[in-house]
Short mmCIF file of C-alpha atoms in Angstrom, two decimals:
data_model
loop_
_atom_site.label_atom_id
_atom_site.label_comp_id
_atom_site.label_asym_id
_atom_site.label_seq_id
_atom_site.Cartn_x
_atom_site.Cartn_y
_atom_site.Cartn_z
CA UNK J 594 25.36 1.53 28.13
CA UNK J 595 22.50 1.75 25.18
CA UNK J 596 19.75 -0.51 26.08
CA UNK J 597 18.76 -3.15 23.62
CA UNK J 598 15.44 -3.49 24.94
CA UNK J 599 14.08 -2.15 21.52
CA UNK J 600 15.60 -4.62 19.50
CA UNK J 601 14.31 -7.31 21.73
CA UNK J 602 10.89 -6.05 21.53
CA UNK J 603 11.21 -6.08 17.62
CA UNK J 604 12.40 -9.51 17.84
CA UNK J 605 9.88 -11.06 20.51
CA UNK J 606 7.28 -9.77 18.60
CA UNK J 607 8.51 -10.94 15.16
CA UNK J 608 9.27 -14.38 16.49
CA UNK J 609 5.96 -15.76 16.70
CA UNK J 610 4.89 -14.41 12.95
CA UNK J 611 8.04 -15.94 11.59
CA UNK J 612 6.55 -19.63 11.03
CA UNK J 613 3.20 -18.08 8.94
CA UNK J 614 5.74 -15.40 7.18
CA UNK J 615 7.82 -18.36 5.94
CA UNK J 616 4.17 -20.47 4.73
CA UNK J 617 3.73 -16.92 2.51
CA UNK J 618 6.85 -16.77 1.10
CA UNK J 619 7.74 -20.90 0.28
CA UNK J 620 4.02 -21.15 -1.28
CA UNK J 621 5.21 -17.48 -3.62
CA UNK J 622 8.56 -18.68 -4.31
CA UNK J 623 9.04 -22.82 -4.13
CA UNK J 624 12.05 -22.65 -2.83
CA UNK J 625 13.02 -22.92 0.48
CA UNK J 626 16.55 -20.69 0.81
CA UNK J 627 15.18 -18.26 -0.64
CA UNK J 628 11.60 -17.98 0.92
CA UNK J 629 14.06 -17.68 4.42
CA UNK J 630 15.97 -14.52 2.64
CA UNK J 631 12.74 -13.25 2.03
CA UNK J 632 11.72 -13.78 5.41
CA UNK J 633 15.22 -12.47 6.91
CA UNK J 634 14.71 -9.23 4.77
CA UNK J 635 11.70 -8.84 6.23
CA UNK J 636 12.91 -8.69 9.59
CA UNK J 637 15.36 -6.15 8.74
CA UNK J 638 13.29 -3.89 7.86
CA UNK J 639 10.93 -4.06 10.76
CA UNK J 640 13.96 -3.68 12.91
CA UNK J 641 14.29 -0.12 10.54
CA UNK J 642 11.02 0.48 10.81
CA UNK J 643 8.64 3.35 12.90
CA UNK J 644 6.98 0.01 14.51
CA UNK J 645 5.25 2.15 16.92
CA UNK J 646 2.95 3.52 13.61
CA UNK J 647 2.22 0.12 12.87
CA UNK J 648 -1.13 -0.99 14.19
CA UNK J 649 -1.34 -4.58 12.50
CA UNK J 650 2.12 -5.68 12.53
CA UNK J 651 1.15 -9.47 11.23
CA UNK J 652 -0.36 -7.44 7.92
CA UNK J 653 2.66 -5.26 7.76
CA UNK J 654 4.73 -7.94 7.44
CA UNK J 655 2.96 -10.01 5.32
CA UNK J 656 2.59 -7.14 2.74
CA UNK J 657 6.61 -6.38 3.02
CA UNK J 658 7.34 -10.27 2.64
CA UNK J 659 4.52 -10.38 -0.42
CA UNK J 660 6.85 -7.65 -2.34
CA UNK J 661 9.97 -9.04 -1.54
CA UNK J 662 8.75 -12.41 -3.12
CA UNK J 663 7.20 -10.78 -6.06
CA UNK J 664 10.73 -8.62 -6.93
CA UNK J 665 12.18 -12.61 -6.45
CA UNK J 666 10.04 -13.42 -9.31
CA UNK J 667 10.88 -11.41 -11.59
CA UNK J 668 14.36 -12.96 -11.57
CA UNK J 669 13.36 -16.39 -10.61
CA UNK J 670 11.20 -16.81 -14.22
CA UNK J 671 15.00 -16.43 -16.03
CA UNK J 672 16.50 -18.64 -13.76
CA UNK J 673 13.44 -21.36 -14.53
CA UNK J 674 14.08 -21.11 -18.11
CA UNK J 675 17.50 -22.07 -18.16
CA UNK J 676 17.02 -24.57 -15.76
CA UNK J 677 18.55 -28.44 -16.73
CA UNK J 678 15.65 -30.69 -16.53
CA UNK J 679 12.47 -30.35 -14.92
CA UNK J 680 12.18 -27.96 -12.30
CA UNK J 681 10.06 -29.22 -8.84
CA UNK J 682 9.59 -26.76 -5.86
CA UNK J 683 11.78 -27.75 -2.64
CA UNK J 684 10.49 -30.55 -1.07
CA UNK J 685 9.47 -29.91 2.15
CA UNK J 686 8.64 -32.86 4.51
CA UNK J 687 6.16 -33.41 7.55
CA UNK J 688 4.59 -35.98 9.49
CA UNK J 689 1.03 -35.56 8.35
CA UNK J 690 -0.71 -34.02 5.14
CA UNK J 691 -0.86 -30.10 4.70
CA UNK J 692 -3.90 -29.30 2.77
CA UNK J 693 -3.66 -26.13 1.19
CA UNK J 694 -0.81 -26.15 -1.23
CA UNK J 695 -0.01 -29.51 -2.62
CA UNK J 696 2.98 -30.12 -4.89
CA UNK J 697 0.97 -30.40 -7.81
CA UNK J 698 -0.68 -26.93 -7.47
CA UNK J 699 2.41 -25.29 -6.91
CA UNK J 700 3.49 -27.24 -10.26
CA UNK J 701 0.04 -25.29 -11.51
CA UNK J 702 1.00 -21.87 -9.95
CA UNK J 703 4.11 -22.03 -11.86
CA UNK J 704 2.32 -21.09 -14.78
CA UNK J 705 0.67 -18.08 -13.55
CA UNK J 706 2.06 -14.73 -13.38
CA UNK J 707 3.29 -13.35 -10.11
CA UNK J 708 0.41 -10.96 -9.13
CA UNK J 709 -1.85 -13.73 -10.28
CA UNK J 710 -0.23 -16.00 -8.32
CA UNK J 711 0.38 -13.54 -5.03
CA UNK J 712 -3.69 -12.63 -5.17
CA UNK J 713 -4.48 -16.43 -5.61
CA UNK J 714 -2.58 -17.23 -2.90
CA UNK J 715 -3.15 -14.16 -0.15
CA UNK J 716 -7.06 -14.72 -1.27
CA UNK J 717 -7.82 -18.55 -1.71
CA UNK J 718 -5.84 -19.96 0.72
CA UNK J 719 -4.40 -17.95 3.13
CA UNK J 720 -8.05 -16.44 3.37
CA UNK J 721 -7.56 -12.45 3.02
CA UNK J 722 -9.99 -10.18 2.28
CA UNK J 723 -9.33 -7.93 -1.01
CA UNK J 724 -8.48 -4.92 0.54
CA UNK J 725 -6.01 -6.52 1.87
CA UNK J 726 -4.56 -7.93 -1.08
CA UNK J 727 -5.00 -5.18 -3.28
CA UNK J 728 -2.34 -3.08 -0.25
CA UNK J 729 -0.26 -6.37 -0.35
CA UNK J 730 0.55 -6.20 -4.27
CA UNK J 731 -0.57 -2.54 -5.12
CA UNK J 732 -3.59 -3.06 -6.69
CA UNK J 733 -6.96 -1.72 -6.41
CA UNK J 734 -9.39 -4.59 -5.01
CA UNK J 735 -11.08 -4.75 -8.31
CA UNK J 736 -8.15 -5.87 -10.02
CA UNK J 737 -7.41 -8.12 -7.33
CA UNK J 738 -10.57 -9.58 -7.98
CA UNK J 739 -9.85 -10.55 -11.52
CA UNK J 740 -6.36 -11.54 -10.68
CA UNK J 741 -7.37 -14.27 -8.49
CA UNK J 742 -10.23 -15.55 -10.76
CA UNK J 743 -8.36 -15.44 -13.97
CA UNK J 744 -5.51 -17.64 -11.36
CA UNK J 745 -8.39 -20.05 -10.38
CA UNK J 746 -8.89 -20.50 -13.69
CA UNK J 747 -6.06 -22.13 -14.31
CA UNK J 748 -6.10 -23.90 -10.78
CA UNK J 749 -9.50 -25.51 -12.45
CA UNK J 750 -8.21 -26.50 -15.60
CA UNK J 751 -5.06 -28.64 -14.06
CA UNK J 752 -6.30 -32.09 -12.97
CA UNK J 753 -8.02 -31.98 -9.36
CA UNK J 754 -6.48 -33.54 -6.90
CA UNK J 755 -7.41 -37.09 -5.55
CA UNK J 756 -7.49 -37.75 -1.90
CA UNK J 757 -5.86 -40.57 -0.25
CA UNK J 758 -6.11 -41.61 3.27
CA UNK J 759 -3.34 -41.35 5.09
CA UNK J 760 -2.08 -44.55 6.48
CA UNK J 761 -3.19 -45.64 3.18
CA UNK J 762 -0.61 -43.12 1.43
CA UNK J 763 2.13 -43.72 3.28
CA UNK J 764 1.98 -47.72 2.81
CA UNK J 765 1.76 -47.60 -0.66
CA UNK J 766 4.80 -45.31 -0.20
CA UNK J 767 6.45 -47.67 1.11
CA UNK J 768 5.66 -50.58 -0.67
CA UNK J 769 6.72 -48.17 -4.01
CA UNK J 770 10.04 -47.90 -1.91
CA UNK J 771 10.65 -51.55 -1.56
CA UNK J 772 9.65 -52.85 -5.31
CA UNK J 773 11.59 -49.46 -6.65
CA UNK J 774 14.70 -50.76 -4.71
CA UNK J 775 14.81 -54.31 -5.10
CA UNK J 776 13.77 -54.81 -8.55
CA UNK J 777 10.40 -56.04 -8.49
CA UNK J 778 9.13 -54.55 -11.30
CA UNK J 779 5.78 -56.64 -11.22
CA UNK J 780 4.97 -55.41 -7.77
CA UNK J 781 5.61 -52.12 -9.14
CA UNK J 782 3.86 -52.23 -12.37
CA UNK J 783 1.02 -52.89 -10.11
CA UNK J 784 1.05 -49.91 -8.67
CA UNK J 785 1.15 -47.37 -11.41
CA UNK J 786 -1.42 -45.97 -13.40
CA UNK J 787 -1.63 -46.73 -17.02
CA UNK J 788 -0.89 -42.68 -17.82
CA UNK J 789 1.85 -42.00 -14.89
CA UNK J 790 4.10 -39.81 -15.34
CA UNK J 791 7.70 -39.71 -13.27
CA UNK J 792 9.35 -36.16 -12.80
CA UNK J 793 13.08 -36.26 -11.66
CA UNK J 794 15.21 -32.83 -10.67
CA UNK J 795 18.43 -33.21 -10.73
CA UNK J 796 19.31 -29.41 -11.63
CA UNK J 797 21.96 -30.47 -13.66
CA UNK J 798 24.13 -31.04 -10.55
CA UNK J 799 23.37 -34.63 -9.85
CA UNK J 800 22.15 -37.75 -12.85
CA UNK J 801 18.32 -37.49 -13.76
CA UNK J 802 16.30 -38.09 -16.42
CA UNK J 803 16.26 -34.11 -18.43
CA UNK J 804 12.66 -34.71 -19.47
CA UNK J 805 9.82 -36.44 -17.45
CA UNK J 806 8.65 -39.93 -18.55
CA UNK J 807 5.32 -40.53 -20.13
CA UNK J 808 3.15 -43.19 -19.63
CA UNK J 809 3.66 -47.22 -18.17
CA UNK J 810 5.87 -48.62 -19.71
CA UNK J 811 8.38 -45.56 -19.85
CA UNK J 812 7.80 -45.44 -16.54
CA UNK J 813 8.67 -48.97 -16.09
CA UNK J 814 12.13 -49.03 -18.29
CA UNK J 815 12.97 -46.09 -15.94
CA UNK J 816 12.85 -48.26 -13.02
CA UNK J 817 14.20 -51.19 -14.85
CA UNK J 818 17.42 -49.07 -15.22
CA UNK J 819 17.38 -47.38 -11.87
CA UNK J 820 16.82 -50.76 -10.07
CA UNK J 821 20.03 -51.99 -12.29
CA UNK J 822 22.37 -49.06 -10.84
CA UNK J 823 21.10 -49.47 -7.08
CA UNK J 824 21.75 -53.58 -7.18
CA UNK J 825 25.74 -52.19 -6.57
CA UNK J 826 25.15 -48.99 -5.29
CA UNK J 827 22.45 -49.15 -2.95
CA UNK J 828 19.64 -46.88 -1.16
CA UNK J 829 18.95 -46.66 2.87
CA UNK J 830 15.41 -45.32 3.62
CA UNK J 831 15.39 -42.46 5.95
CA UNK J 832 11.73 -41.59 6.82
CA UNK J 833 8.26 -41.93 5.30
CA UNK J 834 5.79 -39.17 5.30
CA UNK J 835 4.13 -36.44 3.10
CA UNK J 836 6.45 -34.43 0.96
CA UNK J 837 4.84 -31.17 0.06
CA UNK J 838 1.23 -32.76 0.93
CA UNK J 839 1.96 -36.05 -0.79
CA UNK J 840 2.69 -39.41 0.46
CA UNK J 841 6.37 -40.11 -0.11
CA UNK J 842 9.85 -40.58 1.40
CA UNK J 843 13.50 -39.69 2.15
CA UNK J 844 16.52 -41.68 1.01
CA UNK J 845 20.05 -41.16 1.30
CA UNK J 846 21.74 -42.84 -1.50
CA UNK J 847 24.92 -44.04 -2.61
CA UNK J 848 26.76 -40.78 -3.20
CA UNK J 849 26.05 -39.14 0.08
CA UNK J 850 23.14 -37.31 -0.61
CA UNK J 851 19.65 -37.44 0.22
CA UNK J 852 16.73 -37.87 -2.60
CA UNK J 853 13.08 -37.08 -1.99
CA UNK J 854 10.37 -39.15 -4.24
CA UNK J 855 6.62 -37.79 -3.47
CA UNK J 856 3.74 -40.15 -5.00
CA UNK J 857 0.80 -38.64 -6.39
CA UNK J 858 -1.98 -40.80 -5.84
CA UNK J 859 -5.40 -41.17 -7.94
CA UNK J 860 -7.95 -43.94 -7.56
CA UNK J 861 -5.55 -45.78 -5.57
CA UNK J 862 -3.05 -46.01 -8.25
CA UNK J 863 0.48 -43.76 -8.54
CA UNK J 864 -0.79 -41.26 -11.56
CA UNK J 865 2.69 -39.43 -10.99
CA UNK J 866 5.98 -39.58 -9.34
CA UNK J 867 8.29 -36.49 -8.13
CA UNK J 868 12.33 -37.02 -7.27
CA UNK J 869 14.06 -34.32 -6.36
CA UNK J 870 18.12 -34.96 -6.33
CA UNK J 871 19.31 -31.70 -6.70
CA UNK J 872 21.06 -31.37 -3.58
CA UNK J 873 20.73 -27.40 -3.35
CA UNK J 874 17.38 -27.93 -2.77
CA UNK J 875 17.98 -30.97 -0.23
CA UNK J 876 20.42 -29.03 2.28
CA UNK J 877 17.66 -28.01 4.82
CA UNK J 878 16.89 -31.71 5.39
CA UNK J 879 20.08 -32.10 6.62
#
């Protein structure tokens, strides 16, 4: 009988590198299906590979899932063009705030290329040294270099994010919840910034707005209309926490699916919303 005992060795040791391999590829790719192909494709190959000439194998994998996400983007750019609406990375949702990537940088990130984005990334906050970016992308360090500062750049130029503390976040979340659902449109006036902005991504598969709203009192006739439609059809709250590092929360709404809204927050006001109702991007909440 062939022993699998190699296998298992492959797997047992890829196991535990899984979780960080998946952080690489969501923050590349913003989408959670196919950061987990990426990820899966990865583990394929280690299973092919010599593993026993592999001294580092948490940088070997890294640098495999890196290029794997970077051939991704090359065909998720197309695929963002022709997209219905605006596009918003998966939500993912936890318990408490993650720091490094927020929603709105990966919103910034967007706009850079992918080797600007991979060297931002590998360098600024998953804290690797050049060398080892410039073998994760196949670049010399110098270029590297360049790559992440022209990135940061950009990172500079978008608005800087505005802390909130958390219990503080996640009430206002809640309260947004309750005035958003039952019409109270003075409570919720409240608690918008003059200049929000609502996003909602609908991917053509589900009803949302096909271009963001601008300002109050867009803002406002949006939720006018949306309170309206949910007097008959209703919305059932399903947790409150931090979608992709912002305050937020899950609903499941009246046709069965579940909706994520995530709250930017700046001087204690909402500066911008972010729904996400395409349900392709939903299914791992399930």
């Amino acid at each position: 009988m062939t022993s699998s005992a190699p296998d298992d060795d492959a797997a047992a040791g890829f196991g535990p590198l899984r979780p960080k391999l998946m952080r690489v590829a969501y923050r590349m790719l913003g989408s959670v299906s196919d950061a987990e192909d990426a990820v899966q494709e990865a583990f394929i190959r280690w299973m092919k590979a010599d593993r026993s000439a592999v001294r580092e194998p948490e940088a070997f994998l890294r640098r495999t899932v890196t290029r794997l996400c970077l051939d991704q983007l090359k065909s998720a750019r197309h695929k963002r063009e022709t997209y219905v609406g605006p596009w918003l990375p998966d939500p993912v949702v936890d318990e408490d705030e993650v720091e490094d990537v927020t929603l709105p940088l990966m919103l910034v990130l967007e706009r850079l290329s992918p080797l600007e984005r991979a060297a931002f990334l590998l360098h600024d906050v998953f804290g690797l040294g050049f060398d080892e970016v410039a073998a994760a992308i196949e670049r010399d360090p110098a270029a590297c270099r360049q790559l992440a500062a022209r990135a940061r750049g950009h990172v500079r130029e978008a608005r800087p994010r505005f802390t909130v503390e958390r219990q503080r976040g996640l009430a206002l979340a809640e309260a947004f919840f309750t005035a958003s659902r039952s019409g109270d449109m003075k409570a919720l006036g409240a608690m918008l910034a003059t200049d929000v902005i609502a996003h909602a991504d609908g991917g053509g598969k589900r009803p949302a707005a096909t271009q963001p709203a601008l300002g109050l009192d867009a803002v406002m006739r949006q939720y006018e209309q949306v309170a309206a439609w949910l007097r008959t059809h209703g919305s059932k709250l399903v947790r409150v926490g931090f979608i992709n590092g912002l305050p937020g929360f899950v609903t499941l709404e009246a046709d069965g699916e579940f909706q994520t809204t995530a709250l930017d927050i700046e001087d204690g006001k909402i500066a911008a919303i972010y729904v996400v109702r395409n349900p392709d991007k939903l299914r791992h909440l399930h």
